[in-house]
Coordinates of C-alpha atoms and ligand atoms in Angstrom, one line a residue:
M563 CA 84.6 113.5 94.9
T564 CA 84.2 111.4 98.1
N565 CA 80.5 111.6 98.7
N566 CA 78.6 110.1 101.6
E567 CA 75.5 112.2 101.0
K568 CA 74.5 111.1 97.5
E569 CA 74.6 107.3 98.1
K570 CA 71.6 105.1 97.6
A571 CA 71.1 101.4 98.6
Q572 CA 71.2 99.4 95.4
Y573 CA 73.9 99.1 92.7
D574 CA 75.1 96.9 89.9
V575 CA 78.3 96.3 91.7
I576 CA 79.8 97.2 95.0
I577 CA 83.6 97.5 95.2
V578 CA 85.0 97.0 98.6
G579 CA 88.4 98.7 99.0
G580 CA 89.9 101.8 97.3
G581 CA 93.5 100.8 96.5
P582 CA 94.7 100.5 92.9
A583 CA 92.6 97.4 92.2
G584 CA 89.4 99.0 93.5
L585 CA 90.0 102.4 91.8
C586 CA 90.8 100.7 88.5
A587 CA 87.7 98.4 88.7
A588 CA 85.5 101.4 89.5
M589 CA 86.9 103.3 86.5
Y590 CA 86.2 100.3 84.2
S591 CA 82.7 99.8 85.7
G592 CA 82.0 103.5 85.1
R593 CA 83.1 103.3 81.5
G594 CA 81.0 100.2 81.1
M595 CA 78.0 102.2 82.3
L596 CA 77.5 100.1 85.4
D597 CA 76.1 101.6 88.5
A598 CA 79.1 101.1 90.8
L599 CA 79.7 102.0 94.4
L600 CA 83.2 102.0 95.8
I601 CA 83.5 101.8 99.6
E602 CA 86.9 102.8 101.1
R603 CA 87.5 103.3 104.9
G604 CA 90.2 106.0 104.4
L605 CA 91.6 108.1 101.6
P606 CA 91.4 106.3 98.3
G607 CA 94.9 104.9 97.3
G608 CA 95.4 102.0 99.6
E609 CA 99.0 100.8 99.8
L610 CA 100.0 103.6 97.4
L611 CA 99.6 106.0 100.4
N612 CA 102.2 103.9 102.4
T613 CA 104.7 104.0 99.6
E614 CA 107.0 106.9 99.0
L615 CA 108.2 106.4 95.5
I616 CA 106.9 104.2 92.7
E617 CA 109.3 103.3 90.0
D618 CA 107.7 100.2 88.5
Y619 CA 104.3 101.5 87.1
P620 CA 104.6 101.7 83.3
G621 CA 104.5 105.3 82.0
F622 CA 105.8 106.7 85.2
E623 CA 109.5 106.3 85.6
S624 CA 109.2 107.7 89.1
I625 CA 106.1 109.0 90.9
L626 CA 105.2 109.6 94.5
G627 CA 102.7 107.0 95.8
R628 CA 100.3 109.8 97.0
D629 CA 100.4 111.5 93.6
L630 CA 99.6 108.2 91.7
A631 CA 96.7 107.6 94.2
A632 CA 95.4 111.1 93.5
R633 CA 95.6 110.6 89.8
M634 CA 93.9 107.2 89.9
T635 CA 91.1 108.6 92.1
S636 CA 90.3 111.6 89.8
H637 CA 90.5 109.3 86.8
T638 CA 87.9 107.0 88.5
E639 CA 85.6 109.8 89.5
K640 CA 85.7 111.2 85.9
F641 CA 83.8 108.1 84.8
G642 CA 81.1 108.5 87.4
A643 CA 81.7 105.8 90.1
S644 CA 80.4 106.9 93.5
I645 CA 83.0 106.7 96.3
V646 CA 81.9 106.6 99.9
T647 CA 84.0 106.7 103.1
D648 CA 82.9 103.9 105.4
T649 CA 84.3 100.6 106.8
V650 CA 82.8 97.4 105.5
D651 CA 82.0 94.9 108.3
A652 CA 80.5 92.0 106.3
I653 CA 79.7 90.8 102.8
E654 CA 77.0 88.2 102.6
K655 CA 75.1 86.5 99.8
M656 CA 71.4 86.4 100.7
D657 CA 68.7 83.9 99.7
D658 CA 67.4 86.2 96.9
D659 CA 70.8 85.9 95.2
W660 CA 71.8 89.5 96.0
F661 CA 74.7 90.5 98.2
E662 CA 74.3 92.6 101.3
V663 CA 77.3 94.7 102.2
R664 CA 77.0 96.0 105.8
T665 CA 79.2 98.9 107.1
Q666 CA 80.3 100.4 110.4
L667 CA 78.1 103.4 109.8
G668 CA 75.1 101.1 109.9
K669 CA 74.4 101.1 106.1
V670 CA 73.3 98.1 104.2
Y671 CA 74.1 98.2 100.5
R672 CA 72.8 95.7 98.0
A673 CA 74.0 94.5 94.6
P674 CA 74.0 91.3 92.5
T675 CA 77.8 91.4 92.3
V676 CA 80.6 92.4 94.7
L677 CA 84.2 92.9 94.0
L678 CA 86.5 92.6 97.0
T679 CA 89.7 94.5 96.7
A680 CA 90.4 95.2 100.4
G681 CA 94.1 94.1 100.4
G682 CA 95.5 93.1 103.7
T683 CA 96.7 94.1 107.2
P684 CA 100.4 94.1 108.2
N685 CA 101.5 90.9 110.0
K686 CA 102.7 91.2 113.5
L687 CA 105.9 89.6 115.0
G688 CA 104.0 88.6 118.1
V689 CA 106.9 89.2 120.4
P690 CA 106.9 91.0 123.8
G691 CA 107.1 94.8 123.4
E692 CA 105.5 94.9 120.0
V693 CA 102.1 96.0 121.2
E694 CA 103.5 98.0 124.2
Y695 CA 105.7 100.2 121.9
A696 CA 103.4 100.4 118.9
G697 CA 103.4 104.1 117.9
R698 CA 106.3 104.7 120.3
G699 CA 109.1 103.2 118.2
V700 CA 107.3 100.2 116.6
S701 CA 105.8 101.0 113.2
Y702 CA 104.5 99.2 110.1
C703 CA 104.7 102.2 107.8
A704 CA 107.9 103.9 106.8
V705 CA 106.3 106.8 104.9
C706 CA 104.0 107.6 107.8
D707 CA 106.6 107.4 110.6
G708 CA 110.1 107.6 109.1
A709 CA 110.6 111.3 109.7
F710 CA 110.2 110.8 113.5
F711 CA 113.6 109.0 113.4
K712 CA 115.9 111.7 112.1
D713 CA 119.5 110.9 112.9
E714 CA 118.6 107.9 115.0
T715 CA 119.5 104.2 114.8
I716 CA 116.6 102.0 113.9
A717 CA 115.9 98.4 112.7
V718 CA 113.8 97.1 109.9
V719 CA 112.6 93.5 110.2
G720 CA 111.9 91.3 107.2
G721 CA 113.5 90.0 104.0
G722 CA 110.9 90.7 101.3
D723 CA 110.5 93.5 98.9
A724 CA 108.8 95.7 101.4
A725 CA 111.5 95.4 104.1
V726 CA 114.4 95.9 101.7
E727 CA 112.8 98.8 99.9
E728 CA 111.6 100.6 103.0
A729 CA 115.0 100.1 104.7
G730 CA 116.4 102.2 101.8
Y731 CA 113.7 104.8 102.2
L732 CA 114.3 105.1 105.9
T733 CA 118.0 106.0 105.4
R734 CA 116.8 109.4 104.4
Y735 CA 116.1 110.1 108.0
A736 CA 117.9 107.6 110.2
E737 CA 121.6 107.7 110.7
K738 CA 121.8 103.9 110.6
V739 CA 119.3 101.1 109.7
F740 CA 119.8 97.5 110.7
L741 CA 118.0 95.2 108.2
V742 CA 117.2 92.2 110.3
H743 CA 116.2 89.0 108.5
R744 CA 115.5 85.5 109.9
R745 CA 117.3 83.7 107.1
D746 CA 120.6 84.1 105.1
E747 CA 118.8 84.6 101.8
F748 CA 116.5 87.5 101.1
R749 CA 113.4 86.9 99.1
A750 CA 113.3 90.6 97.9
S751 CA 114.1 91.2 94.2
K752 CA 117.7 91.2 93.3
L753 CA 117.6 94.8 92.2
L754 CA 116.2 96.0 95.5
Q755 CA 118.7 93.8 97.4
E756 CA 121.6 95.2 95.4
R757 CA 120.5 98.8 96.0
A758 CA 120.0 98.2 99.8
F759 CA 123.2 96.3 100.3
K760 CA 125.2 99.0 98.7
N761 CA 123.7 101.7 100.9
P762 CA 126.4 102.6 103.5
K763 CA 123.7 103.4 106.1
I764 CA 122.3 99.9 106.0
A765 CA 123.8 97.1 108.1
V766 CA 122.4 93.7 107.1
V767 CA 121.8 91.3 110.0
R768 CA 121.1 87.7 108.8
S769 CA 119.8 84.6 110.4
Q770 CA 118.4 86.4 113.5
V771 CA 114.9 86.1 114.9
V772 CA 113.5 88.8 117.0
E773 CA 112.8 87.7 120.6
E774 CA 111.7 90.9 122.1
I775 CA 111.4 94.7 121.7
G776 CA 112.8 96.4 124.8
G777 CA 112.1 99.9 125.9
G778 CA 111.2 102.3 128.6
P779 CA 109.0 105.4 129.3
S780 CA 110.4 107.1 126.2
G781 CA 109.5 104.2 123.9
A782 CA 111.5 101.4 122.2
T783 CA 115.2 101.3 122.9
S784 CA 116.4 97.8 121.9
L785 CA 115.8 94.8 119.7
K786 CA 116.6 91.4 121.3
L787 CA 117.8 88.8 118.8
K788 CA 118.6 85.1 118.7
D789 CA 120.9 83.6 116.1
T790 CA 119.1 80.8 114.3
K791 CA 122.3 78.8 113.8
T792 CA 124.2 79.2 117.1
G793 CA 121.3 80.0 119.4
E794 CA 123.3 83.0 120.7
T795 CA 121.4 86.0 121.8
S796 CA 122.3 89.6 121.2
E797 CA 120.8 93.1 121.5
L798 CA 120.7 96.1 119.1
A799 CA 120.3 99.5 120.5
V800 CA 117.6 101.1 118.4
T801 CA 114.9 103.7 118.9
G802 CA 112.7 102.5 116.1
V803 CA 111.6 99.1 114.8
F804 CA 109.9 98.9 111.4
I805 CA 108.2 95.6 110.8
F806 CA 107.6 94.4 107.2
I807 CA 106.9 90.7 107.4
G808 CA 104.1 90.4 104.9
F809 CA 100.4 90.9 105.5
T810 CA 97.2 88.9 106.1
P811 CA 94.5 89.3 103.4
N812 CA 91.3 91.0 104.5
S813 CA 89.2 88.1 103.4
G814 CA 87.4 87.6 106.7
L815 CA 84.8 90.1 105.6
I816 CA 83.1 87.4 103.6
K817 CA 80.4 85.6 105.5
G818 CA 80.0 82.1 104.3
H819 CA 82.3 79.5 102.8
F820 CA 84.6 80.5 100.0
D821 CA 87.7 78.7 98.6
H822 CA 91.0 80.0 99.9
D823 CA 94.6 78.9 100.6
P824 CA 95.9 78.0 104.1
S825 CA 96.8 81.7 104.7
G826 CA 93.3 83.0 103.8
Y827 CA 94.2 84.3 100.3
I828 CA 91.2 84.0 98.0
I829 CA 91.2 81.5 95.2
T830 CA 89.4 82.8 92.0
D831 CA 88.9 81.5 88.5
W832 CA 90.4 83.3 85.6
N833 CA 87.5 85.8 85.6
M834 CA 88.5 86.7 89.2
M835 CA 85.3 85.1 90.4
T836 CA 85.5 83.4 93.8
S837 CA 83.7 80.1 94.6
I838 CA 80.7 82.2 95.5
P839 CA 78.9 83.1 92.2
G840 CA 78.8 86.9 91.8
L841 CA 81.6 87.6 94.3
F842 CA 84.8 88.6 92.7
A843 CA 88.2 89.4 94.2
A844 CA 91.2 91.3 92.8
G845 CA 94.6 92.5 94.0
D846 CA 96.6 91.7 97.0
L847 CA 94.1 89.4 98.8
R848 CA 93.9 87.0 95.8
V849 CA 96.2 83.9 95.6
Q850 CA 98.9 84.7 93.1
L851 CA 102.6 84.7 92.4
T852 CA 103.3 88.4 93.2
R853 CA 101.5 91.5 94.5
Q854 CA 102.4 94.6 92.5
I855 CA 100.4 97.7 91.5
T856 CA 100.4 96.3 87.9
T857 CA 99.0 92.9 89.0
A858 CA 96.3 94.7 91.1
V859 CA 95.1 96.8 88.2
G860 CA 95.4 93.8 85.8
D861 CA 93.2 91.7 88.1
A862 CA 90.8 94.6 88.4
T863 CA 90.4 95.1 84.7
T864 CA 89.6 91.4 84.2
A865 CA 87.2 91.5 87.1
A866 CA 85.3 94.6 85.9
I867 CA 84.8 93.2 82.5
A868 CA 83.8 89.8 83.8
I869 CA 81.3 91.5 86.1
E870 CA 79.7 93.2 83.1
K871 CA 79.3 89.9 81.3
Y872 CA 78.0 88.2 84.5
L873 CA 75.4 90.8 84.9
A874 CA 74.3 90.7 81.2
E875 CA 74.0 86.9 81.4
R876 CA 72.1 87.1 84.6
Q877 CA 69.7 89.6 83.0
E878 CA 69.3 87.4 80.0
A879 CA 68.5 84.3 82.1
A880 CA 65.9 86.3 84.1
K881 CA 64.2 87.4 80.8
E882 CA 64.2 83.8 79.6
A883 CA 62.7 82.6 82.9
V884 CA 59.9 85.2 82.5
G885 CA 59.3 84.3 78.9
S886 CA 59.0 80.6 79.6
A887 CA 56.8 81.1 82.7
Ligands
NAP2133 P1 106.7 89.0 101.7 O1 107.3 89.0 100.3 O2 105.7 87.9 102.1 O3 108.0 88.9 102.7 C1 107.8 88.8 104.0 C2 109.2 88.7 104.7 O4 109.0 88.7 106.1 C3 109.9 87.4 104.3 O5 111.3 87.7 104.1 C4 109.8 86.5 105.5 O6 110.8 85.7 105.8 C5 109.7 87.5 106.6 N1 108.9 87.1 107.7 C6 107.6 86.6 107.7 N2 107.2 86.2 109.0 C7 108.2 86.6 109.8 C8 108.4 86.5 111.2 N3 107.5 86.0 112.0 N4 109.6 86.9 111.7 C9 110.5 87.4 110.9 N5 110.4 87.5 109.5 C10 109.3 87.1 109.0 O7 106.0 90.3 102.1 P2 106.3 91.9 101.6 O8 107.7 92.2 101.5 O9 105.3 92.7 102.4 O10 105.7 91.9 100.1 C11 104.3 91.5 99.9 C12 104.1 91.5 98.4 O11 104.1 92.8 97.9 C13 105.1 90.7 97.6 O12 104.5 90.0 96.5 C14 106.1 91.7 97.1 O13 106.7 91.4 95.9 C15 105.1 92.9 96.9 N6 105.9 94.2 97.0 C16 106.5 94.7 96.0 C17 107.2 95.9 96.1 C18 108.0 96.3 94.8 O14 108.0 95.6 93.8 N7 108.5 97.5 94.8 C19 107.3 96.5 97.3 C20 106.7 96.0 98.4 C21 106.0 94.8 98.3 P3 111.2 84.4 104.9 O15 111.8 85.0 103.6 O16 112.2 83.6 105.7 O17 109.9 83.7 104.7

């Protein structure tokens, strides 16, 4: 049950973000009898809600993203975590060693530990036309917008798992999908590549960078490309442009210095604790080799158990301090 009414101000742990990592951590925290609050700005599920079909989560040979999200949410609620719908603006460690989590609805929640599982935001190409035709041909979510392009010719930009997988998904609706990548080699998994390259509706366009998205009053109508080898320019007539070129971690919510890599991904220790004691991170915004549902829930499990230990040690230290005073 998503519940804005019952919330209070102080918790053992505040979990920011309700994707698979956040939901899993809240479930473990509930089972560990911690008083946990999960704050999610939309419907719980995160990236699961932007994914049509999931075929790589053990125990489910094939499940719709929204169905897995619903199952994870009800599992979490069963163990008593509170979920509130709000957008977190800032996470800050205060002088009294507690964290304050401030939200857009003007709430200030406090806890000795915070787990950040807020994922990331899709990267933009930064070319002319991208902002102008956003929502009028330009999209970052195939599941959300694919059906608007029935029998049309569209392009997908990117060469990672997301681009290659979503190009395949979009062939359900579109008559033709150009899969446009800036290099010859795709970084997507071999299995996904094989599947996409065999799909008769997908035309692979290699070594091309997008220079501009053209259009008119009806929305996007073309993709202007430049060959990275010859410098030649060309144009594809498309009514949709789906951009999957990675994402930027939502680590900017943390006020104060924390260790991160050059792209802003958070560096943690093996307990998922960041360089700020008591602040943990799990899932897609953490520095790691790959970002899967399975890695997100793995991180979250470690983080939730480490948080329990951290809180117990903190309590023990406080008792000792009182005893020796
Ligand atoms: P990604 O793996 O970082 O791939 C981003 C792709 O976009 C790369 O091919 C990159 O090209 C290209 N790109 C980046 N900036 C670009 C630009 N300015 N112009 C044109 N192309 C640009 O991102 P992702 O595909 O979103 O995946 C993110 C993570 O989620 C990955 O760890 C992935 O494995 C995981 N994921 C997994 C699945 C699955 O297993 N089913 C599905 C989706 C995502 P270069 O290759 O040239 O750098």
